[in-house]
XYZ file of N, CA and C in Angstrom:
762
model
N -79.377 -59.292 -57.046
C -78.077 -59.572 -57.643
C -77.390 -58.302 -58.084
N -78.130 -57.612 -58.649
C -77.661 -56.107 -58.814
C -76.767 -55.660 -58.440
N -77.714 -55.215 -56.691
C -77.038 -54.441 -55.550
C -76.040 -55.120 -54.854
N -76.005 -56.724 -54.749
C -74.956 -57.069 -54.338
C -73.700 -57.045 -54.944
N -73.875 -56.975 -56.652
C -72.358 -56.558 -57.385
C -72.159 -54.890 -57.358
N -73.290 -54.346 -57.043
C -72.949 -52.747 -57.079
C -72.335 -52.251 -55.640
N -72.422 -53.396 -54.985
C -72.019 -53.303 -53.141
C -70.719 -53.790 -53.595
N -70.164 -54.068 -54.396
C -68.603 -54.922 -54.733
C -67.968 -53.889 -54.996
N -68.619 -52.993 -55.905
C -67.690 -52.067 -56.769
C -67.450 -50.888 -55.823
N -68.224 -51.083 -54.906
C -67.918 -49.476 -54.312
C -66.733 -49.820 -53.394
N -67.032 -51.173 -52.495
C -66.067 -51.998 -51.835
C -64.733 -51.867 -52.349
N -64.639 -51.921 -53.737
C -63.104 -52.239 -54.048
C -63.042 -50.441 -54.297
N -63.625 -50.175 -54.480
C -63.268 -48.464 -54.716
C -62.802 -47.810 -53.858
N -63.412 -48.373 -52.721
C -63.083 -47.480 -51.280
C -61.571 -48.203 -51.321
N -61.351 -49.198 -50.962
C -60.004 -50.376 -50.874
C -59.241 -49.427 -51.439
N -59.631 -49.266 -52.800
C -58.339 -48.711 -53.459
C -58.070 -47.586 -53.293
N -59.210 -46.705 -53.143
C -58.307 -45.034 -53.010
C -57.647 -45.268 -51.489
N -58.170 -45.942 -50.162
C -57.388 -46.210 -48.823
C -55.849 -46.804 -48.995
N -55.940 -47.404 -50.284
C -54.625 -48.148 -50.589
C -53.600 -46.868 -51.036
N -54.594 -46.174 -52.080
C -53.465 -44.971 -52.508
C -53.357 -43.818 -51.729
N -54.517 -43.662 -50.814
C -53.614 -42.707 -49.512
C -52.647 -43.105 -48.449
N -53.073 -44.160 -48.831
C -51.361 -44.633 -47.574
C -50.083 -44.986 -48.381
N -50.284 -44.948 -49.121
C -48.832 -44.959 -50.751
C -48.434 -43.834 -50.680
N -49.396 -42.961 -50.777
C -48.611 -41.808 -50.606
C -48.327 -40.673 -49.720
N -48.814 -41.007 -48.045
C -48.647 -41.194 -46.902
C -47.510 -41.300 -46.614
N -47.079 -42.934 -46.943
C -45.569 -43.123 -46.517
C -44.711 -43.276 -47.516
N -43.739 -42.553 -46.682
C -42.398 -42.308 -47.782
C -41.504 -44.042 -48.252
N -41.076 -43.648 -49.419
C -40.576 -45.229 -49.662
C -39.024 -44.650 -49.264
N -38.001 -46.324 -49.286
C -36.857 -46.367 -49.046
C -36.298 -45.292 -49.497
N -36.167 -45.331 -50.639
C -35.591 -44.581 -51.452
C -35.710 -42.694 -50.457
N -36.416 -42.325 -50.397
C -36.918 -40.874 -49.774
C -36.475 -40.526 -48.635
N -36.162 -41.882 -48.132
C -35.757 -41.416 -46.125
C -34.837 -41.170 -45.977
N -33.607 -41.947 -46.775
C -32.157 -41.453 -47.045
C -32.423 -39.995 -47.428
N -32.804 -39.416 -48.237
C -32.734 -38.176 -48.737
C -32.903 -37.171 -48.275
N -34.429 -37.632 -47.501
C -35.028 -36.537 -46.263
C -34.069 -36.636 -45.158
N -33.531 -37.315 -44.522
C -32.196 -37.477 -43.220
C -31.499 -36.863 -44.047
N -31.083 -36.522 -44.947
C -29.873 -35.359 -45.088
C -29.795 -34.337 -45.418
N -31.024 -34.075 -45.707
C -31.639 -32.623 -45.573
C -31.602 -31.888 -44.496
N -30.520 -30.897 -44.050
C -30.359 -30.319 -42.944
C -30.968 -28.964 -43.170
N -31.706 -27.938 -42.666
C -31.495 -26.476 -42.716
C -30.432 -25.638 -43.031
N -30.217 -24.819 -44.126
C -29.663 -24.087 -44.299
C -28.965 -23.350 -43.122
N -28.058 -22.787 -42.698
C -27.830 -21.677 -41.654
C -28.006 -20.219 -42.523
N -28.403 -19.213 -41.276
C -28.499 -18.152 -42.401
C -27.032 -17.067 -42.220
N -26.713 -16.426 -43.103
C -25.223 -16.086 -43.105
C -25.006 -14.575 -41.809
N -25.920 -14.369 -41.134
C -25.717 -13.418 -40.025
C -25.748 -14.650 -38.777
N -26.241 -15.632 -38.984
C -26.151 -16.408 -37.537
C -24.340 -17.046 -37.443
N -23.972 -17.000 -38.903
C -22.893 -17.596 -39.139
C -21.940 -16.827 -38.694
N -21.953 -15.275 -39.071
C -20.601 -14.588 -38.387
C -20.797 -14.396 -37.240
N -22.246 -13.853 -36.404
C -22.494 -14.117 -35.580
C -21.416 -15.243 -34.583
N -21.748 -16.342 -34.749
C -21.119 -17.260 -34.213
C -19.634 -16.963 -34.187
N -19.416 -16.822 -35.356
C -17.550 -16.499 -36.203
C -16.911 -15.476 -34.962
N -17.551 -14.321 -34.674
C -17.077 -13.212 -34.296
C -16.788 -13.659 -32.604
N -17.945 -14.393 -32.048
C -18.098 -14.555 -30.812
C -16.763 -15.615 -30.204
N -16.570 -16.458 -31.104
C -15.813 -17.470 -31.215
C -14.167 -16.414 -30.790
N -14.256 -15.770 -31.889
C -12.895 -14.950 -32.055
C -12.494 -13.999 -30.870
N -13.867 -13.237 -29.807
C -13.815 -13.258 -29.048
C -13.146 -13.630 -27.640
N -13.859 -14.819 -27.507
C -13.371 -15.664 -26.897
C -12.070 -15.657 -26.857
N -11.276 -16.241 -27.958
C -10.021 -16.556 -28.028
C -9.332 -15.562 -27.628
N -9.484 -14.094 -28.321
C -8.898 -12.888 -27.747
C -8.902 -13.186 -26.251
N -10.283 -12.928 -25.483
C -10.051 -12.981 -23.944
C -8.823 -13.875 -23.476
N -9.331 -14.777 -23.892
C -7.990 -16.269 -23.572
C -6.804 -16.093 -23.478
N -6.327 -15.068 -24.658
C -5.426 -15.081 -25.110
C -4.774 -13.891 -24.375
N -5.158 -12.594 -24.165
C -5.030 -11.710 -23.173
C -4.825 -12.095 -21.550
N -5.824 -13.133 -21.358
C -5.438 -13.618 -19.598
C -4.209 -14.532 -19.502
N -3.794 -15.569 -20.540
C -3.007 -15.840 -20.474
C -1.150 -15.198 -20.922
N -1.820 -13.961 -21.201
C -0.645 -12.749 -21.416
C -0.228 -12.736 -20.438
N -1.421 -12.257 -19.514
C -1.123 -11.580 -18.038
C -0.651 -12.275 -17.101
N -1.652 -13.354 -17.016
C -1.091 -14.868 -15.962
C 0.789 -15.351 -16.331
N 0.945 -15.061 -17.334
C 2.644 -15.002 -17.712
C 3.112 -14.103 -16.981
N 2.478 -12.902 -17.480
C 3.719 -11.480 -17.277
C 3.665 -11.678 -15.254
N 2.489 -12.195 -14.633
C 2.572 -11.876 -13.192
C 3.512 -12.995 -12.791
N 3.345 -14.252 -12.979
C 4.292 -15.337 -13.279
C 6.175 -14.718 -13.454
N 6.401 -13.914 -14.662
C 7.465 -13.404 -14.711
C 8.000 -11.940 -13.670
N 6.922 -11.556 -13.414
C 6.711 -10.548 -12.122
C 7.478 -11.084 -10.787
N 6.711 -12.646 -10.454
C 7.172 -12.847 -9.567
C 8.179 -14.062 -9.541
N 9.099 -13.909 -10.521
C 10.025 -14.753 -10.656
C 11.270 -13.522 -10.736
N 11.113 -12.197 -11.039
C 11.968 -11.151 -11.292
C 12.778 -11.425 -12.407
N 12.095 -12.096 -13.501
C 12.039 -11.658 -15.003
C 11.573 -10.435 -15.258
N 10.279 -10.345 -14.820
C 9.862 -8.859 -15.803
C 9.836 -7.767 -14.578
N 9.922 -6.517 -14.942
C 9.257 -4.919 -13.858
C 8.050 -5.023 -13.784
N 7.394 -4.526 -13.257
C 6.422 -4.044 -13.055
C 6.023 -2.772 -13.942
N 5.101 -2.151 -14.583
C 4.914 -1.324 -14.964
C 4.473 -0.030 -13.888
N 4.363 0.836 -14.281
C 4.342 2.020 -13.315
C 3.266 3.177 -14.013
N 2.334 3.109 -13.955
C 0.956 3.460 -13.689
C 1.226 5.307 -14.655
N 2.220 5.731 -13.594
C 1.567 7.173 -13.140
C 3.202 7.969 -12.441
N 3.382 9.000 -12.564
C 4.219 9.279 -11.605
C 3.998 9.536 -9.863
N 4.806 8.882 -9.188
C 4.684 9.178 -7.947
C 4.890 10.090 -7.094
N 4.099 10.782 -6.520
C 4.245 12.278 -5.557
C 4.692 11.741 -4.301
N 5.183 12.002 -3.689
C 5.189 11.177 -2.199
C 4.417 12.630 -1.714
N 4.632 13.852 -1.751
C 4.153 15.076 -0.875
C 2.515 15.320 -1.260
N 2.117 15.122 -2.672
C 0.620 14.827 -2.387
C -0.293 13.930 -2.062
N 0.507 12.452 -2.315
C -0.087 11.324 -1.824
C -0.110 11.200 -0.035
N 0.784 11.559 0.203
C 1.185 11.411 2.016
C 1.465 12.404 2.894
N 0.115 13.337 2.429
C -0.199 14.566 2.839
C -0.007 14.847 4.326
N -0.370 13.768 5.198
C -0.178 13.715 6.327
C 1.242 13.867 7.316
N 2.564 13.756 6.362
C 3.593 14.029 6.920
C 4.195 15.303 6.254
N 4.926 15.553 6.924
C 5.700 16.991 6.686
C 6.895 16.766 5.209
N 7.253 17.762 4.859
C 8.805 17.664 3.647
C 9.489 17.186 4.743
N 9.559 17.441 5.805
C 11.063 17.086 6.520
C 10.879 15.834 6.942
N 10.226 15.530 7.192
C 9.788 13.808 7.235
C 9.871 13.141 6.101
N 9.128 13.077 4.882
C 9.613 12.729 3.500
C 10.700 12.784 3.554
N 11.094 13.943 3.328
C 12.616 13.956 3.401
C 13.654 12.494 3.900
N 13.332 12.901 5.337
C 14.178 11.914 6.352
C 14.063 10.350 5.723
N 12.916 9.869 5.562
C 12.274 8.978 4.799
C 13.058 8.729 3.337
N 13.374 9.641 2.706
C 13.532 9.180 1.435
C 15.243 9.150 2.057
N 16.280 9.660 2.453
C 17.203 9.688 2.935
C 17.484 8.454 3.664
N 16.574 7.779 4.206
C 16.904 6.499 4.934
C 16.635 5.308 3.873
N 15.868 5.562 3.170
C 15.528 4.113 2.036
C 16.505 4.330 0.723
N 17.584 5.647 0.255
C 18.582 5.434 -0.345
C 20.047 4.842 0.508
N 19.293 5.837 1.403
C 21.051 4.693 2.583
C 21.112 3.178 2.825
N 19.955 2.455 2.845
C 19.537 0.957 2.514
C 19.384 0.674 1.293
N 19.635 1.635 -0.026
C 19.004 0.882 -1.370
C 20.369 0.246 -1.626
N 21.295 -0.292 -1.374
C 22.880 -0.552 -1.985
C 22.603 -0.897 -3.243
N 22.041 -1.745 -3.451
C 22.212 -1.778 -4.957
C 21.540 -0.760 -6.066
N 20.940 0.601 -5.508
C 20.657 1.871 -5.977
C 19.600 1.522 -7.623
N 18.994 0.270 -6.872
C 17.725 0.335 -8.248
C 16.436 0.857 -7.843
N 16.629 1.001 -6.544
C 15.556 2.010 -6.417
C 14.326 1.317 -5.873
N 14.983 0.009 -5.165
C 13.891 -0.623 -4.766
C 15.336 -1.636 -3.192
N 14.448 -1.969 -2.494
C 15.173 -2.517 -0.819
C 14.670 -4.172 -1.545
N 15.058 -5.055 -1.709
C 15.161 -6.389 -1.682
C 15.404 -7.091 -0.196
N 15.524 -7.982 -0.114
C 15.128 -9.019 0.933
C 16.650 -8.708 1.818
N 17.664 -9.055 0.985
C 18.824 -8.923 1.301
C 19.112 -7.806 2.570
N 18.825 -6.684 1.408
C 19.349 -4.915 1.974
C 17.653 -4.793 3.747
N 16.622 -5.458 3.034
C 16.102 -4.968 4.032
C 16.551 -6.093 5.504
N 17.116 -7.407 5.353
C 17.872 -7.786 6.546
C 18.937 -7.151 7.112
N 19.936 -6.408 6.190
C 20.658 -5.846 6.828
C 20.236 -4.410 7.452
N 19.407 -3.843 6.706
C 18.600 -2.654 7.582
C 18.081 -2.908 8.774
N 17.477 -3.868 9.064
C 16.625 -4.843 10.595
C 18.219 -5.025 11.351
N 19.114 -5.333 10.991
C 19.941 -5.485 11.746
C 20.954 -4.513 12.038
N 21.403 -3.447 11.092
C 21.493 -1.723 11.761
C 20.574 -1.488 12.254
N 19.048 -1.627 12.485
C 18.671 -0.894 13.487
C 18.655 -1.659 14.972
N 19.128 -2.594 14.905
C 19.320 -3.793 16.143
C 18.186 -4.680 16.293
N 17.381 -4.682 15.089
C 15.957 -5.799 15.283
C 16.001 -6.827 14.553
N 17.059 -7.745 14.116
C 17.270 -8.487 13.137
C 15.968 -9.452 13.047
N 15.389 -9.756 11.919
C 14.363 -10.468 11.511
C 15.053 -12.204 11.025
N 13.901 -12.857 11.122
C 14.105 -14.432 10.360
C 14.146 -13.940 8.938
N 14.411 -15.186 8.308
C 13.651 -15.057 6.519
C 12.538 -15.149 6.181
N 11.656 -15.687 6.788
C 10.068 -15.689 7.179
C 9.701 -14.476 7.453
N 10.152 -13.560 8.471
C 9.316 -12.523 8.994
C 10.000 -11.653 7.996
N 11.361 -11.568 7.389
C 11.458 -10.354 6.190
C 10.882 -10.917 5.346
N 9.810 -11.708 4.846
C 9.301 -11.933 3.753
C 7.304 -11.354 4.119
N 7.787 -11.586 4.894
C 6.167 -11.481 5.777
C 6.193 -9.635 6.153
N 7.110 -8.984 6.383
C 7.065 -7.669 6.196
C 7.132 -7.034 5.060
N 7.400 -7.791 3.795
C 7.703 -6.744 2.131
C 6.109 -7.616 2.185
N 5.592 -8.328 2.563
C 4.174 -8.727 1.965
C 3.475 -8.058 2.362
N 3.098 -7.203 3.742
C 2.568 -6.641 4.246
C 2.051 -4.937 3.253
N 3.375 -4.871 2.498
C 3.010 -2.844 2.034
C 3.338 -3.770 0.200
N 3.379 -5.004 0.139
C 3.908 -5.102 -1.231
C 3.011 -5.236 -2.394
N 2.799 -3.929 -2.576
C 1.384 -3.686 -3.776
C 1.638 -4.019 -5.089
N 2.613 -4.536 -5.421
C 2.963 -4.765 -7.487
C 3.023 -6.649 -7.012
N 3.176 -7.034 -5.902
C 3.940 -8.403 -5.842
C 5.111 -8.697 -6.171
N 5.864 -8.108 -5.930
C 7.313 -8.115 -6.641
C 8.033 -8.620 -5.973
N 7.996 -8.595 -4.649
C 8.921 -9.082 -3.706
C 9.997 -8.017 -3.080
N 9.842 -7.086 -3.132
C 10.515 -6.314 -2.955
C 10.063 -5.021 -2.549
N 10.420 -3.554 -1.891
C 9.756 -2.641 -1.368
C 10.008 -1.579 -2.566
N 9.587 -0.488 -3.152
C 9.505 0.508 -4.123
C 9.715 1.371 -2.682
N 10.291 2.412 -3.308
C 10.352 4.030 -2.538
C 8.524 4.029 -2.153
N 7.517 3.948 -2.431
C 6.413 4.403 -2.186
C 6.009 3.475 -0.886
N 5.792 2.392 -1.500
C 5.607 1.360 -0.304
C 6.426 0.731 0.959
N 7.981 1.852 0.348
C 8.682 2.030 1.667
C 7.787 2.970 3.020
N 7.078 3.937 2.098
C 6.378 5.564 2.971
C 5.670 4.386 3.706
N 4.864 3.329 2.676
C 3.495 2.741 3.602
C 4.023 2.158 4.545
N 4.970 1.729 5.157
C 5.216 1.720 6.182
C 4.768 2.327 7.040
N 5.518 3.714 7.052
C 5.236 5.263 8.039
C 3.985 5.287 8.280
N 3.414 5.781 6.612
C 1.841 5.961 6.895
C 0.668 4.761 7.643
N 1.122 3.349 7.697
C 0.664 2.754 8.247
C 0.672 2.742 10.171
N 1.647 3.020 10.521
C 2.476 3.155 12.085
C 1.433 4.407 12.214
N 1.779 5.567 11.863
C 0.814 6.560 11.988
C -0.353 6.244 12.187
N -1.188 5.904 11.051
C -2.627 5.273 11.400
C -2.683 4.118 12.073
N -1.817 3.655 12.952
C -2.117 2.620 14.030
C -2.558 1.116 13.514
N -1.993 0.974 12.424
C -2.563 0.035 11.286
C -1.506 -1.136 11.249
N -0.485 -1.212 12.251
C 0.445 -2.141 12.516
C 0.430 -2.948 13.922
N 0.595 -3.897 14.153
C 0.874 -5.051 14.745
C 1.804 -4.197 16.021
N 2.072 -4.334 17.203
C 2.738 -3.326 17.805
C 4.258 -4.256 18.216
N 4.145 -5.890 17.345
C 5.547 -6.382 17.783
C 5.703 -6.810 16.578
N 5.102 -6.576 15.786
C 5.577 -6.713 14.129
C 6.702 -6.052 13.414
N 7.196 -7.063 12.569
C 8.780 -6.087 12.329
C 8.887 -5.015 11.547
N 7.379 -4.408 11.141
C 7.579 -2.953 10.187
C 7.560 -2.034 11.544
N 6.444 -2.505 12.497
C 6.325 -1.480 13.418
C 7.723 -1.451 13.965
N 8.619 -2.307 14.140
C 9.930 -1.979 14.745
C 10.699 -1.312 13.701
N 10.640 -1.595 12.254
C 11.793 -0.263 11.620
C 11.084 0.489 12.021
N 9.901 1.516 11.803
C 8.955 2.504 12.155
C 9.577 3.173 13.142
N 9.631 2.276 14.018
C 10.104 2.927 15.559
C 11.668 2.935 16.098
N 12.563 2.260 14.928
C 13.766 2.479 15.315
C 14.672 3.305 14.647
N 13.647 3.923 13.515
C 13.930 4.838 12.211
C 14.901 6.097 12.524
N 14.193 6.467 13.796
C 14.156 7.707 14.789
C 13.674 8.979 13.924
N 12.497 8.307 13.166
C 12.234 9.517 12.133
C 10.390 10.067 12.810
N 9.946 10.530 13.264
C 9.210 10.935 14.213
C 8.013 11.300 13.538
N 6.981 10.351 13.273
C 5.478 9.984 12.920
C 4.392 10.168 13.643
N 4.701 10.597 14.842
C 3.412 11.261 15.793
C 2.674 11.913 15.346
N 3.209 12.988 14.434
C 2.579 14.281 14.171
C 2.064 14.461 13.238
N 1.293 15.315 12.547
C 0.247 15.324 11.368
C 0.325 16.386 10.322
N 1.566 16.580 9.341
C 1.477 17.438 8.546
C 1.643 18.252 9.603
N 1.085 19.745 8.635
C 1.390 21.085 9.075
C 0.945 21.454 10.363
N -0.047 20.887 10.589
C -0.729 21.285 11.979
C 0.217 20.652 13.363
N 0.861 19.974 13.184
C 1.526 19.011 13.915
C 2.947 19.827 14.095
N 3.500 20.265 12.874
C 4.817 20.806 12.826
C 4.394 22.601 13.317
N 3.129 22.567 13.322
C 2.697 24.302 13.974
C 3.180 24.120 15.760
N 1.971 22.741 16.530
C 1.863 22.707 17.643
C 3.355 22.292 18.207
N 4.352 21.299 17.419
C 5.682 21.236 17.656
C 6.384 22.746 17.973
N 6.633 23.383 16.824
C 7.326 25.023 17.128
C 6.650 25.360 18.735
N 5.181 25.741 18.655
C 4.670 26.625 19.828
C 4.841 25.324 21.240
N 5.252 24.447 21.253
C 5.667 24.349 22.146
C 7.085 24.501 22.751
N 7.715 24.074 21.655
C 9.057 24.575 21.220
C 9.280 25.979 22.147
N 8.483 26.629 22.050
C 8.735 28.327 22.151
C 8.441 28.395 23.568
N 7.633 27.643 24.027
C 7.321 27.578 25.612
C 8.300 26.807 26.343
N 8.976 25.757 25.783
C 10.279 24.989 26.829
C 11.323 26.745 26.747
N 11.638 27.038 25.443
C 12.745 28.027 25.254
C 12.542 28.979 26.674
N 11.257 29.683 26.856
C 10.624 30.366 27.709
C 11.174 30.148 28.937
N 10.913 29.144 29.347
C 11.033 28.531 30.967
C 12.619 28.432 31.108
N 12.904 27.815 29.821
C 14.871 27.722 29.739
C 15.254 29.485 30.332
N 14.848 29.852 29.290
C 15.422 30.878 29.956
C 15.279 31.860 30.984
N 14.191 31.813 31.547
C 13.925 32.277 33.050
C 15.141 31.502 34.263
N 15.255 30.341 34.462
C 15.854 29.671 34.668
C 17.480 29.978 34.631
N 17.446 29.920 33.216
C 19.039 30.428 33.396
C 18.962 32.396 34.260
N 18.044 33.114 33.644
C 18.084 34.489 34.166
C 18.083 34.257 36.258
N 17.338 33.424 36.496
C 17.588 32.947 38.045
C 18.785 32.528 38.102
N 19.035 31.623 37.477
C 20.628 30.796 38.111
C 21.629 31.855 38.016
N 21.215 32.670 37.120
C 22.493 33.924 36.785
C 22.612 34.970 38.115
N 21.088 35.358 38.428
C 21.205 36.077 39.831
C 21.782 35.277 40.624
N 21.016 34.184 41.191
C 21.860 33.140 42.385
C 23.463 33.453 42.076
N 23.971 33.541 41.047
C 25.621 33.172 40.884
C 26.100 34.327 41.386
N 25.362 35.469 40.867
C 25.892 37.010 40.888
C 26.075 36.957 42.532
N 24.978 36.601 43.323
C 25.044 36.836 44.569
C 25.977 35.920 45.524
N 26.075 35.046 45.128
C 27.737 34.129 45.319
C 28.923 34.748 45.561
N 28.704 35.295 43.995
C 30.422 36.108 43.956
C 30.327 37.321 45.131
N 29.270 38.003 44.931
C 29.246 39.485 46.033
C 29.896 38.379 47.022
N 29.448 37.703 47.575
C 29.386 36.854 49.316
C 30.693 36.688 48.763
N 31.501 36.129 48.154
C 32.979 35.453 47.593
C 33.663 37.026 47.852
N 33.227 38.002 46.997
C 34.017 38.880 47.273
C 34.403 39.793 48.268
N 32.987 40.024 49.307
C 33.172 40.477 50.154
C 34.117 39.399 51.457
N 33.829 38.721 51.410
C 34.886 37.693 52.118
C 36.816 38.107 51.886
N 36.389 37.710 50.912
C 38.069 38.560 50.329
C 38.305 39.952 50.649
N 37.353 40.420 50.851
C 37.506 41.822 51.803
C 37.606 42.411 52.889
N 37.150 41.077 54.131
C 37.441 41.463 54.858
C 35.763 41.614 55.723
N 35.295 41.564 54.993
C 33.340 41.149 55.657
C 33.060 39.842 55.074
N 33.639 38.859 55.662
C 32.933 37.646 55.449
C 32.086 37.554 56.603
N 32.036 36.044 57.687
C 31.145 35.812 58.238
C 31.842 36.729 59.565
N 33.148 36.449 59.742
C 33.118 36.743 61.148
C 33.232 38.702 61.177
N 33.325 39.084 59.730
C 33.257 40.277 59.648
C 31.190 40.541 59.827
N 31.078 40.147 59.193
C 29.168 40.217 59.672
C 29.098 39.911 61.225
N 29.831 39.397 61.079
C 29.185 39.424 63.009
C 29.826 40.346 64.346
N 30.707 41.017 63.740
C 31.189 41.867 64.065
C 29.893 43.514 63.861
N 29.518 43.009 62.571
C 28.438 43.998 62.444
C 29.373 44.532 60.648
N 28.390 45.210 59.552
C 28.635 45.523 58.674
C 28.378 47.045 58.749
N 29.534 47.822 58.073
C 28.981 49.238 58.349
C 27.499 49.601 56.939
N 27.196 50.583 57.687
C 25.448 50.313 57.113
C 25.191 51.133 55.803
N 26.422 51.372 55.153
C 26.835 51.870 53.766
C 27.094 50.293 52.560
N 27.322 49.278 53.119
C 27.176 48.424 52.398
C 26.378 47.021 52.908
N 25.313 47.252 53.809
C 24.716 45.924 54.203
C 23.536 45.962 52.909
N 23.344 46.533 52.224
C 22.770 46.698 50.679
C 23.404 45.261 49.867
N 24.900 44.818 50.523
C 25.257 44.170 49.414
C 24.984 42.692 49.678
N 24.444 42.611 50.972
C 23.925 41.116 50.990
C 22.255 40.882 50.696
N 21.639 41.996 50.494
C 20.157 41.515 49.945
C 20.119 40.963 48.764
């Protein structure tokens, strides 16, 4: 009888401390609300962190959509174009001579009419049609696209040259309508800078050469005309030669 009530007590002993580890095991109502709103702190470098990156962002955003405007107003001819740098035409387009530049810049103010310093659609149809190659509105739009580096719609003095310099380097279409101003310019792109304007002169100097041998012949031939003209008028023409010439002047027909 003892051990069977001393087998009770341990029974409920065990019961009960199993009862009070699972009491306090699980959380009551009250606790779960409390614990669910218990979030982690953030710590204050992850915070600007974030802050700065954010601000970032927006900058970029805010910059591309600057630009996506200004090209927008670019190509509506609201805004210019900005301009980099000053333009050389004689060190950039080393390959042609001053007198070519020259000719070049002389032909794209005689087409600028409205003297802003740029050929529009307009001035460059009527240029295609002084030179006798009149273009569609398609193909003058399709030729300022071809050299038109800002997008503007329009040709700049520089990207007038790229024309030239393109024809030169063989970099044109050969029935395309730049290659026809190119070639109806009458401004002469064969040649290569200085070396070009050297082999021009020295040949130069060799037609002069032959010219004038030529004329120094035609001048004898003439001289010997007149002797024959004059001696005729004297009285030794033909039927005087056949009579015989006295032998003090048969010198004058060699």
């Amino acid at each position: 009888m003892a051990s069977e009530e001393l087998a009770r007590k341990l029974q409920r002993r065990l019961d009960t401390e199993q009862g009070s580890a699972a009491s306090a095991a699980a959380p009551t109502e009250e606790e779960v609300p409390a614990k669910c709103s218990e979030q982690p702190e953030t710590p204050e470098s992850e915070r600007a962190a974030t802050a700065g990156a954010d601000d970032n962002n927006a900058a970029a955003s805010s910059e591309l959509n600057a630009k996506l405007t200004r090209r927008l107003d670019i190509n509506d001819g609201i805004a210019a174009p900005k301009r980099s740098k000053v333009f050389n035409p004689y060190t950039e387009f080393k390959e042609f001579s001053r007198k070519q530049i020259k000719d070049m810049e002389a032909m794209f103010k005689r087409f600028d009419s409205g003297k802003d310093g740029f050929i529009d659609l307009m001035e460059l149809k009527l240029m295609m049609e002084k030179l006798g190659a009149p273009q569609t509105h398609l193909g003058l739009k399709n030729m300022i696209k071809e050299v038109d580096e800002d997008f503007d719609g329009k040709l700049s003095y520089r990207e007038f040259l790229l024309i030239f310099h393109k024809a030169a380097a063989g970099e044109l279409e050969e029935e395309s309508g730049l290659m026809a101003l190119a070639r109806l310019s009458e401004i002469d792109v064969s040649t290569e800078g200085v070396m070009g304007a050297k082999d021009f002169f020295e040949a130069k100097e060799v037609v002069l050469g032959l010219v004038s041998r030529l004329l120094i012949h035609q001048s004898v031939c003439d001289l010997h005309s007149y002797v024959l003209i004059l001696m005729d008028n004297m009285g030794f023409g033909l039927a005087g030669r056949s009579r015989g010439i006295p032998g003090n002047r048969k010198h004058l027909l060699l």
